[in-house]
XYZ file of C-alpha atoms in Angstrom:
563
model
C -29.522 10.545 -5.335
C -27.478 9.981 -8.539
C -23.731 10.331 -8.166
C -21.744 12.451 -10.657
C -20.154 9.447 -12.368
C -23.564 8.095 -13.361
C -23.991 10.909 -15.889
C -21.119 9.567 -18.017
C -22.042 5.874 -17.750
C -23.551 5.637 -21.280
C -20.398 7.153 -22.783
C -18.232 4.774 -20.741
C -20.265 1.721 -21.787
C -19.937 2.657 -25.454
C -16.190 3.241 -25.174
C -15.548 -0.148 -23.547
C -17.452 -1.974 -26.276
C -14.889 -0.627 -28.739
C -11.650 -0.660 -26.726
C -10.066 0.400 -23.433
C -11.051 3.542 -21.511
C -9.857 6.051 -18.919
C -12.348 7.548 -16.460
C -11.338 10.770 -14.697
C -13.675 11.803 -11.902
C -13.216 13.629 -8.574
C -13.148 11.826 -5.209
C -16.536 10.796 -3.896
C -18.148 10.740 -7.343
C -18.881 6.992 -7.333
C -16.021 5.545 -9.411
C -15.119 2.719 -7.059
C -18.561 1.491 -6.027
C -20.954 2.384 -8.872
C -18.967 1.643 -12.027
C -18.232 -2.091 -11.461
C -21.840 -2.861 -10.503
C -23.196 -0.993 -13.536
C -20.821 -2.796 -15.894
C -22.017 -6.227 -14.726
C -25.101 -5.889 -16.903
C -23.190 -5.212 -20.127
C -23.716 -7.966 -22.756
C -20.023 -8.174 -23.655
C -19.255 -9.123 -20.029
C -21.826 -11.922 -19.891
C -20.290 -14.920 -18.133
C -17.029 -13.057 -17.499
C -15.473 -11.645 -14.375
C -14.387 -8.111 -13.482
C -11.144 -7.660 -11.562
C -10.733 -4.332 -9.754
C -7.325 -3.426 -8.340
C -6.845 -1.248 -5.264
C -3.559 0.196 -3.967
C -4.317 -0.555 -0.288
C -5.657 -3.546 1.603
C -8.282 -1.615 3.626
C -9.743 -0.257 0.377
C -10.048 -3.806 -1.004
C -12.136 -5.021 1.902
C -14.252 -1.877 2.257
C -15.027 -1.528 -1.464
C -16.123 -5.159 -1.729
C -18.250 -4.934 1.419
C -19.961 -1.756 0.220
C -20.785 -3.133 -3.240
C -22.021 -6.422 -1.776
C -24.247 -4.438 0.586
C -25.726 -2.545 -2.362
C -26.846 -5.929 -3.735
C -28.183 -7.089 -0.375
C -25.437 -9.704 -0.147
C -22.291 -10.466 1.803
C -18.766 -10.445 0.315
C -18.056 -13.737 -1.413
C -21.286 -13.905 -3.401
C -21.603 -11.674 -6.488
C -18.862 -9.393 -5.163
C -15.771 -10.815 -3.483
C -12.271 -9.817 -2.567
C -8.825 -11.287 -2.263
C -5.685 -10.129 -0.497
C -2.849 -11.699 1.426
C -4.159 -14.083 4.096
C -7.779 -13.099 3.461
C -10.139 -14.285 0.759
C -13.894 -13.966 0.233
C -14.532 -15.391 -3.233
C -17.209 -17.912 -4.197
C -18.153 -19.921 -7.294
C -20.613 -17.214 -8.418
C -18.374 -14.203 -7.818
C -18.464 -11.798 -10.777
C -16.590 -8.818 -9.308
C -13.334 -9.545 -7.511
C -11.516 -6.731 -5.721
C -7.845 -7.401 -5.005
C -4.590 -5.674 -4.206
C -2.297 -4.655 -7.040
C 0.505 -6.910 -5.796
C -1.738 -9.960 -5.661
C -2.917 -9.204 -9.195
C 0.698 -9.367 -10.435
C 1.034 -12.869 -8.984
C -2.328 -13.911 -10.458
C -1.222 -12.629 -13.861
C 2.077 -14.533 -13.663
C 0.196 -17.752 -12.885
C -2.417 -17.230 -15.628
C -1.190 -14.763 -18.291
C -4.381 -15.185 -20.317
C -6.547 -14.159 -17.334
C -8.949 -16.979 -18.070
C -12.578 -16.007 -17.517
C -11.791 -12.316 -16.995
C -13.407 -9.762 -19.307
C -12.353 -6.490 -17.682
C -9.523 -5.282 -15.444
C -10.154 -2.008 -13.590
C -7.181 -0.055 -12.257
C -8.723 2.072 -9.507
C -6.962 5.122 -8.025
C -4.323 4.972 -10.768
C -3.266 8.544 -9.992
C -1.329 7.142 -7.026
C 1.072 5.698 -9.618
C 2.259 2.840 -7.437
C 4.956 0.517 -8.719
C 2.591 -2.457 -8.896
C -0.117 -0.512 -10.756
C 2.315 0.617 -13.465
C 3.776 -2.884 -13.762
C 0.297 -4.430 -13.870
C -0.847 -2.067 -16.618
C 2.261 -2.736 -18.720
C 1.815 -6.502 -18.399
C -1.898 -6.238 -19.248
C -1.105 -4.265 -22.394
C 1.338 -7.023 -23.333
C -1.406 -9.619 -22.759
C -3.826 -7.646 -24.952
C -1.245 -7.418 -27.735
C -0.191 -11.068 -27.691
C -2.928 -13.208 -26.139
C -6.259 -11.483 -25.422
C -7.236 -8.789 -27.888
C -10.789 -8.793 -26.486
C -9.670 -8.150 -22.877
C -10.724 -4.675 -21.757
C -8.841 -2.299 -19.458
C -10.414 0.582 -17.527
C -8.128 3.044 -15.746
C -9.881 5.222 -13.143
C -8.269 8.309 -11.660
C -9.112 11.485 -9.793
C -6.163 13.743 -10.602
C -3.927 12.128 -13.234
C -3.514 13.424 -16.801
C -6.231 11.241 -18.325
C -5.245 11.921 -21.939
C -1.679 10.682 -21.399
C -3.017 7.399 -20.011
C -5.580 7.134 -22.820
C -2.826 7.587 -25.404
C -0.775 4.856 -23.709
C -3.543 2.251 -23.693
C -5.163 3.283 -26.974
C -8.530 4.082 -25.429
C -10.928 6.959 -24.877
C -10.632 9.490 -22.042
C -13.941 10.229 -20.310
C -14.201 13.066 -17.794
C -16.852 13.500 -15.116
C -16.153 16.811 -13.431
C -19.458 17.965 -11.988
C -21.876 17.200 -9.217
C -19.737 17.599 -6.077
C -20.497 20.420 -3.687
C -18.129 23.368 -3.210
C -15.547 23.212 -0.432
C -14.332 26.379 1.302
C -10.573 26.330 1.957
C -8.907 27.890 5.006
C -5.100 28.169 5.195
C -2.942 29.293 8.103
C -2.001 32.959 8.145
C 1.514 32.068 9.328
C 3.615 28.976 8.708
C 3.431 26.285 11.390
C 7.047 25.344 10.713
C 7.778 22.166 12.633
C 4.711 22.582 14.852
C 2.295 20.986 12.401
C 0.667 18.644 14.932
C -0.171 21.446 17.426
C -1.526 23.502 14.519
C -3.666 20.554 13.409
C -4.930 20.153 16.968
C -6.041 23.794 17.058
C -7.765 23.448 13.684
C -9.814 20.489 14.957
C -11.213 22.681 17.727
C -11.894 25.413 15.180
C -13.785 23.010 12.919
C -15.882 21.743 15.830
C -16.621 25.302 16.870
C -17.427 26.756 13.443
C -19.002 23.838 11.544
C -21.612 21.138 11.980
C -21.321 17.469 11.105
C -18.371 15.084 11.359
C -14.725 16.081 11.027
C -12.177 14.010 9.081
C -8.574 14.667 10.138
C -5.631 13.597 7.953
C -2.420 12.714 9.808
C 0.798 11.061 8.576
C 0.741 7.940 10.733
C -0.641 5.901 13.600
C 1.736 7.461 16.131
C 0.387 10.944 15.447
C -3.171 9.581 15.546
C -2.618 8.045 18.987
C -1.014 11.165 20.431
C -3.698 13.495 19.121
C -6.483 11.167 20.227
C -5.070 11.083 23.765
C -4.937 14.883 23.842
C -8.522 15.245 22.601
C -9.772 12.724 25.158
C -8.148 14.718 27.946
C -9.937 17.826 26.698
C -13.329 16.076 26.572
C -14.108 17.309 23.063
C -17.849 17.224 22.251
C -17.549 14.390 19.726
C -16.888 10.665 19.491
C -13.315 9.854 18.469
C -12.525 7.234 15.813
C -9.345 6.043 14.116
C -8.937 4.926 10.502
C -5.653 3.411 9.319
C -4.256 0.316 7.678
C -3.510 -1.614 10.876
C -7.147 -1.833 11.980
C -9.156 -5.035 11.697
C -12.133 -5.319 9.361
C -14.779 -4.767 12.050
C -13.161 -1.549 13.274
C -12.844 -0.201 9.730
C -16.480 -1.044 8.986
C -17.593 0.801 12.124
C -16.045 4.024 10.826
C -18.006 3.705 7.569
C -21.306 3.113 9.372
C -23.431 6.276 9.691
C -23.947 7.378 13.299
C -27.086 8.937 14.856
C -27.553 12.522 13.706
C -27.060 13.927 17.208
C -23.632 12.274 17.622
C -20.689 14.139 16.087
C -17.515 12.301 15.156
C -13.871 13.254 14.792
C -12.168 10.640 12.604
C -8.369 10.618 12.845
C -7.064 8.986 9.673
C -4.005 8.333 7.560
C -4.112 8.689 3.778
C -6.163 5.457 3.708
C -9.162 7.819 3.850
C -7.900 9.871 0.903
C -9.183 7.550 -1.809
C -11.540 4.724 -2.765
C -14.435 5.101 -0.320
C -16.411 8.009 1.057
C -17.162 8.218 4.779
C -20.758 9.291 5.317
C -21.440 12.377 7.412
C -18.204 14.279 6.746
C -18.722 18.025 6.362
C -15.283 19.272 7.458
C -11.721 18.165 6.760
C -8.681 19.121 8.823
C -5.497 18.380 6.896
C -2.027 18.235 8.451
C -0.625 18.270 4.906
C 1.731 15.394 5.700
C 2.025 11.757 4.619
C 4.470 8.974 5.354
C 5.914 7.366 2.244
C 8.733 4.878 1.523
C 11.723 6.397 -0.251
C 14.493 4.292 -1.771
C 18.043 5.401 -1.020
C 20.271 4.202 -3.892
C 23.392 4.743 -1.774
C 22.317 2.315 0.939
C 20.167 0.092 -1.280
C 17.347 0.249 1.271
C 13.986 1.985 1.525
C 12.994 4.061 4.529
C 9.782 5.736 5.585
C 9.860 9.513 5.472
C 7.297 12.078 6.538
C 6.839 14.550 3.707
C 4.453 17.306 2.578
C 1.690 16.086 0.313
C 1.430 17.487 -3.243
C -1.371 19.763 -4.390
C -3.282 16.920 -6.045
C -3.436 14.947 -2.790
C -4.517 18.072 -0.920
C -7.378 18.493 -3.406
C -8.353 14.853 -2.928
C -8.484 15.287 0.831
C -10.438 18.538 0.655
C -12.958 16.905 -1.669
C -13.971 14.529 1.110
C -15.803 17.451 2.752
C -17.999 18.111 -0.296
C -19.645 14.735 -0.768
C -23.000 15.418 0.938
C -23.209 19.204 0.753
C -21.063 22.353 0.878
C -18.037 21.635 3.052
C -15.013 23.205 4.670
C -11.339 22.226 4.689
C -8.822 23.610 7.184
C -5.197 23.251 6.083
C -2.244 23.360 8.474
C -0.083 25.305 6.015
C -0.174 28.715 4.364
C -1.485 29.579 0.929
C 2.040 30.579 -0.104
C 3.386 27.196 1.011
C 0.612 25.506 -0.953
C 1.644 27.284 -4.144
C 5.218 26.043 -3.764
C 4.209 22.377 -3.477
C 4.422 20.188 -6.606
C 1.159 19.267 -8.272
C 1.776 15.509 -8.204
C 3.988 13.231 -6.167
C 6.625 11.600 -8.400
C 5.581 8.186 -9.667
C 6.845 5.440 -7.364
C 8.719 3.814 -10.242
C 10.977 6.892 -10.407
C 12.156 6.640 -6.797
C 11.640 3.020 -5.727
C 13.804 -0.052 -5.334
C 13.301 -1.742 -8.718
C 14.642 -5.179 -7.765
C 11.093 -6.608 -7.296
C 10.010 -5.185 -10.661
C 13.104 -6.547 -12.436
C 12.465 -10.000 -10.959
C 8.801 -10.026 -12.010
C 9.705 -8.955 -15.547
C 12.378 -11.655 -15.716
C 9.725 -14.191 -14.707
C 7.537 -12.750 -17.495
C 10.418 -13.379 -19.921
C 11.575 -9.767 -20.290
C 15.250 -8.909 -19.759
C 14.871 -5.173 -20.339
C 12.041 -2.655 -19.914
C 12.149 -1.432 -23.521
C 9.913 -4.194 -24.879
C 6.885 -3.065 -22.832
C 4.693 0.059 -22.843
C 5.103 2.333 -19.802
C 3.508 5.529 -18.589
C 6.748 6.141 -16.669
C 9.650 4.001 -17.964
C 11.914 2.565 -15.241
C 15.004 4.784 -14.752
C 18.124 3.117 -16.158
C 20.350 3.557 -13.037
C 17.735 2.019 -10.727
C 17.169 -0.802 -13.237
C 20.894 -1.601 -13.313
C 21.049 -1.543 -9.524
C 18.128 -3.968 -9.346
C 19.801 -6.312 -11.835
C 23.055 -6.207 -9.858
C 21.293 -7.159 -6.626
C 19.396 -10.024 -8.271
C 22.599 -11.380 -9.783
C 24.194 -11.270 -6.328
C 21.185 -13.162 -4.943
C 21.532 -15.730 -7.778
C 18.067 -14.884 -9.150
C 19.405 -13.812 -12.574
C 22.197 -15.183 -14.704
C 24.783 -13.046 -16.463
C 22.412 -12.433 -19.397
C 19.609 -11.125 -17.196
C 17.557 -14.308 -17.524
C 15.782 -15.737 -14.515
C 17.340 -18.780 -12.821
C 15.465 -21.694 -11.200
C 16.269 -20.101 -7.840
C 14.880 -16.804 -9.138
C 11.635 -18.493 -10.165
C 11.177 -19.826 -6.650
C 11.899 -16.360 -5.267
C 9.410 -14.637 -7.574
C 6.396 -16.678 -6.483
C 6.825 -16.073 -2.739
C 5.323 -12.579 -2.882
C 8.269 -11.288 -0.839
C 10.963 -8.763 -1.624
C 13.783 -10.616 -3.428
C 16.090 -10.224 -0.424
C 13.632 -11.910 1.916
C 12.664 -14.526 -0.671
C 16.340 -15.471 -1.050
C 16.699 -15.749 2.725
C 13.560 -17.881 3.023
C 14.592 -20.335 0.316
C 18.241 -20.605 1.295
C 17.158 -21.124 4.893
C 15.763 -24.507 3.884
C 12.702 -26.330 5.051
C 14.030 -26.914 8.574
C 14.411 -23.216 9.348
C 11.133 -21.756 10.634
C 13.181 -18.814 11.852
C 13.608 -17.737 8.223
C 9.831 -17.641 7.800
C 9.441 -15.676 11.040
C 12.029 -13.141 9.907
C 10.459 -12.828 6.461
C 7.035 -12.216 8.003
C 8.371 -9.619 10.444
C 10.360 -7.725 7.828
C 7.650 -7.727 5.152
C 4.687 -6.542 7.196
C 3.724 -4.008 9.832
C 5.654 -3.965 13.088
C 3.786 -5.755 15.935
C 5.309 -3.431 18.549
C 2.571 -1.275 20.048
C 4.184 2.155 20.192
C 1.263 3.943 21.822
C 1.959 7.639 22.188
C 5.724 7.232 21.916
C 7.558 8.313 18.731
C 10.243 5.643 19.292
C 10.297 1.875 19.503
C 13.141 -0.609 20.024
C 14.430 -2.108 16.787
C 15.833 -5.318 18.292
C 14.669 -8.088 15.961
C 15.293 -10.601 18.749
C 12.465 -9.161 20.844
C 10.068 -9.696 17.983
C 11.241 -13.246 17.270
C 10.803 -14.099 20.956
C 7.299 -12.601 20.943
C 6.311 -14.643 17.885
C 7.597 -17.847 19.462
C 5.796 -17.095 22.731
C 2.553 -16.551 20.844
C 3.145 -19.798 18.927
C 3.456 -21.627 22.255
C 0.227 -20.091 23.540
C 1.739 -17.517 25.880
C 0.547 -13.935 26.131
C 2.911 -11.451 24.470
C 5.174 -9.498 26.769
C 6.285 -5.890 26.518
C 4.165 -3.720 24.207
C 3.270 -6.176 21.466
C -0.045 -6.183 19.637
C -1.500 -9.686 20.022
C -3.706 -9.327 16.936
C -0.719 -8.324 14.789
C 1.346 -11.209 16.179
C -1.383 -13.700 15.272
C -1.484 -12.314 11.723
C 2.296 -12.568 11.463
C 2.184 -16.162 12.703
C -0.308 -17.019 9.954
C 1.953 -15.402 7.382
C 5.032 -17.162 8.780
C 3.310 -20.559 8.710
C 2.200 -19.942 5.127
C 5.716 -18.967 4.072
C 7.260 -21.932 5.876
C 4.869 -24.301 4.095
C 6.352 -23.142 0.792
C 9.798 -24.404 1.787
C 8.833 -27.963 2.692
C 9.841 -29.247 -0.739
C 13.351 -27.835 -0.308
C 16.375 -29.708 0.936
C 17.032 -29.436 4.640
C 20.042 -27.422 5.700
C 22.772 -29.326 7.535
C 21.816 -27.362 10.650
C 19.222 -24.665 11.289
C 20.611 -21.212 10.580
C 20.695 -18.589 13.305
C 18.753 -15.372 12.853
C 22.035 -13.540 12.344
C 23.156 -15.824 9.523
C 19.750 -15.641 7.860
C 19.829 -11.849 7.939
C 23.244 -11.910 6.323
C 21.745 -13.885 3.416
C 19.194 -11.133 2.813
C 21.481 -8.150 3.370
C 25.045 -9.288 2.589
C 26.280 -5.832 1.579
C 25.014 -4.293 4.819
C 27.692 -6.074 6.856
C 30.901 -4.238 7.746
C 33.676 -4.348 10.318
C 34.167 -1.340 12.589
C 37.576 0.210 11.958
C 38.096 0.905 15.676
C 35.955 1.127 18.781
C 35.196 4.822 18.541
C 35.451 5.902 14.926
C 32.022 4.737 13.759
C 33.550 4.046 10.324
C 33.295 0.763 8.464
C 36.063 -0.114 5.978
C 34.262 -2.772 3.962
C 32.448 -6.058 3.917
C 33.039 -9.031 6.142
C 33.933 -11.881 3.866
C 33.338 -15.228 5.553
C 30.048 -16.692 6.774
C 31.555 -17.161 10.226
C 32.563 -13.492 10.459
C 29.161 -12.360 9.229
C 27.305 -14.681 11.594
C 29.326 -13.695 14.656
C 28.987 -9.996 13.836
C 25.217 -10.176 13.385
C 24.729 -12.450 16.387
C 26.443 -9.812 18.509
C 24.481 -6.931 16.973
C 21.059 -8.620 16.786
C 20.649 -8.496 20.570
C 21.696 -4.877 20.908
C 18.563 -2.876 21.637
C 18.688 0.639 20.247
C 16.058 3.335 19.851
C 15.560 4.961 16.482
C 12.913 7.314 15.146
C 9.772 5.478 14.100
C 10.262 6.580 10.501
C 13.318 4.311 10.270
C 11.701 1.146 11.546
C 11.744 -0.633 8.200
C 15.507 -0.707 8.135
C 17.416 -3.344 10.021
């Protein structure tokens, strides 16, 4: 059965022969999996490679596996993929799917994108920081080095004409072919009881509809708690999870069609919102919530917050029910509440920590954002704050130019704070690599059904070392996650072997002070809870952090990414 996007393929092919293009098409219409394969046969791409960027790692693996399957192959042949610590690319690979962050590093290493004929920005409506940076750098490459390089921006909900005007290409819209979806809203607001309301809507969907049910929840904790409740109730369906922490085999199982007589309830995060369609879905239950990082300019740190999704995301989620036939979407909020939600979530560049972006642009040779083309220009206050941090970390000089230390930081793939800590830790400090791995990736603590987890970094360092020595992890640690973190730590540590050795290995406390120097303060008195200012000497900082690093506290799960 032809997918909706196939009806505009001739127009898309013609547009890309002339210049760049923007393709706007609803979720499930075939953008991710049909367009790259169809473009392979175009004469102007003969002997050249297609790079397709995805905002999330699960989407990278699943998109590549699906396209390879369409060709009767495995990933790594005609279609391959690349992301951190995982690569399936061979000498004959023509389509390479990769994360947006990895593409930035590839572009820095090879600005001409040798052998590449087309770069596809998939799911651009998510407006991630890396996608906007990648597009701006690609436009710079097209202007200065590769006029024949083609760019294709694909989106479901973004203003396609604004993007087309930015890149100087044609906007192509495919808006037909999907089946209608009936929307059901709550009659009364759920208030803070969104999870119980979502639970009731799952039972309603199972009672009123046929087929599989896709449930959108903000995070893994909510998935685990709801799954446990549904198991207790012996719901007449098989229960599956879908989120970013799952391994490849588990994710593939969710995408595999089940026997017609077996119903499924798939509990998912927003990973299921974009990129790939799950076969068999006829109903969607939407909590209306997502967990997103928000940068706090006052603290200089990002934290995860649970927030209502915008209308565009709600439409994306609802559309998942209309892929195979008429569908139904049950929303855990009222129609009035829906009307008060913004249409789009603000672009990440408008509310993110811009220090990583400033560092990458400095490595590119740009000292200010004005020399590049942006869909959303970086806000001046956040830019200045990023510059100030990088100067403090010795990555930039007083003129905003990158230093040799900054160049080493930029190629690590880490946040500048963690890159600075890793490099200054020296080659004889594996603890720095362990800390960088722990603080840059998902927490290995297995929270289960609990909304809280201890934030003691010492527990996690001990668990990593135990795993390194071959011991089973204690407490509630995920052994699979620990093994992944060990691989990342070893890879990071290998990058420091060319550095000078420190006079003595740094403690974890001292290393943390290198990454977060302005987060150190001295308590004014034992009970006030107020901090007058910074500690000034390395000894004071080290002693303070050494004392605090072993203090186990319990904080809400949404604050785990802070120290």
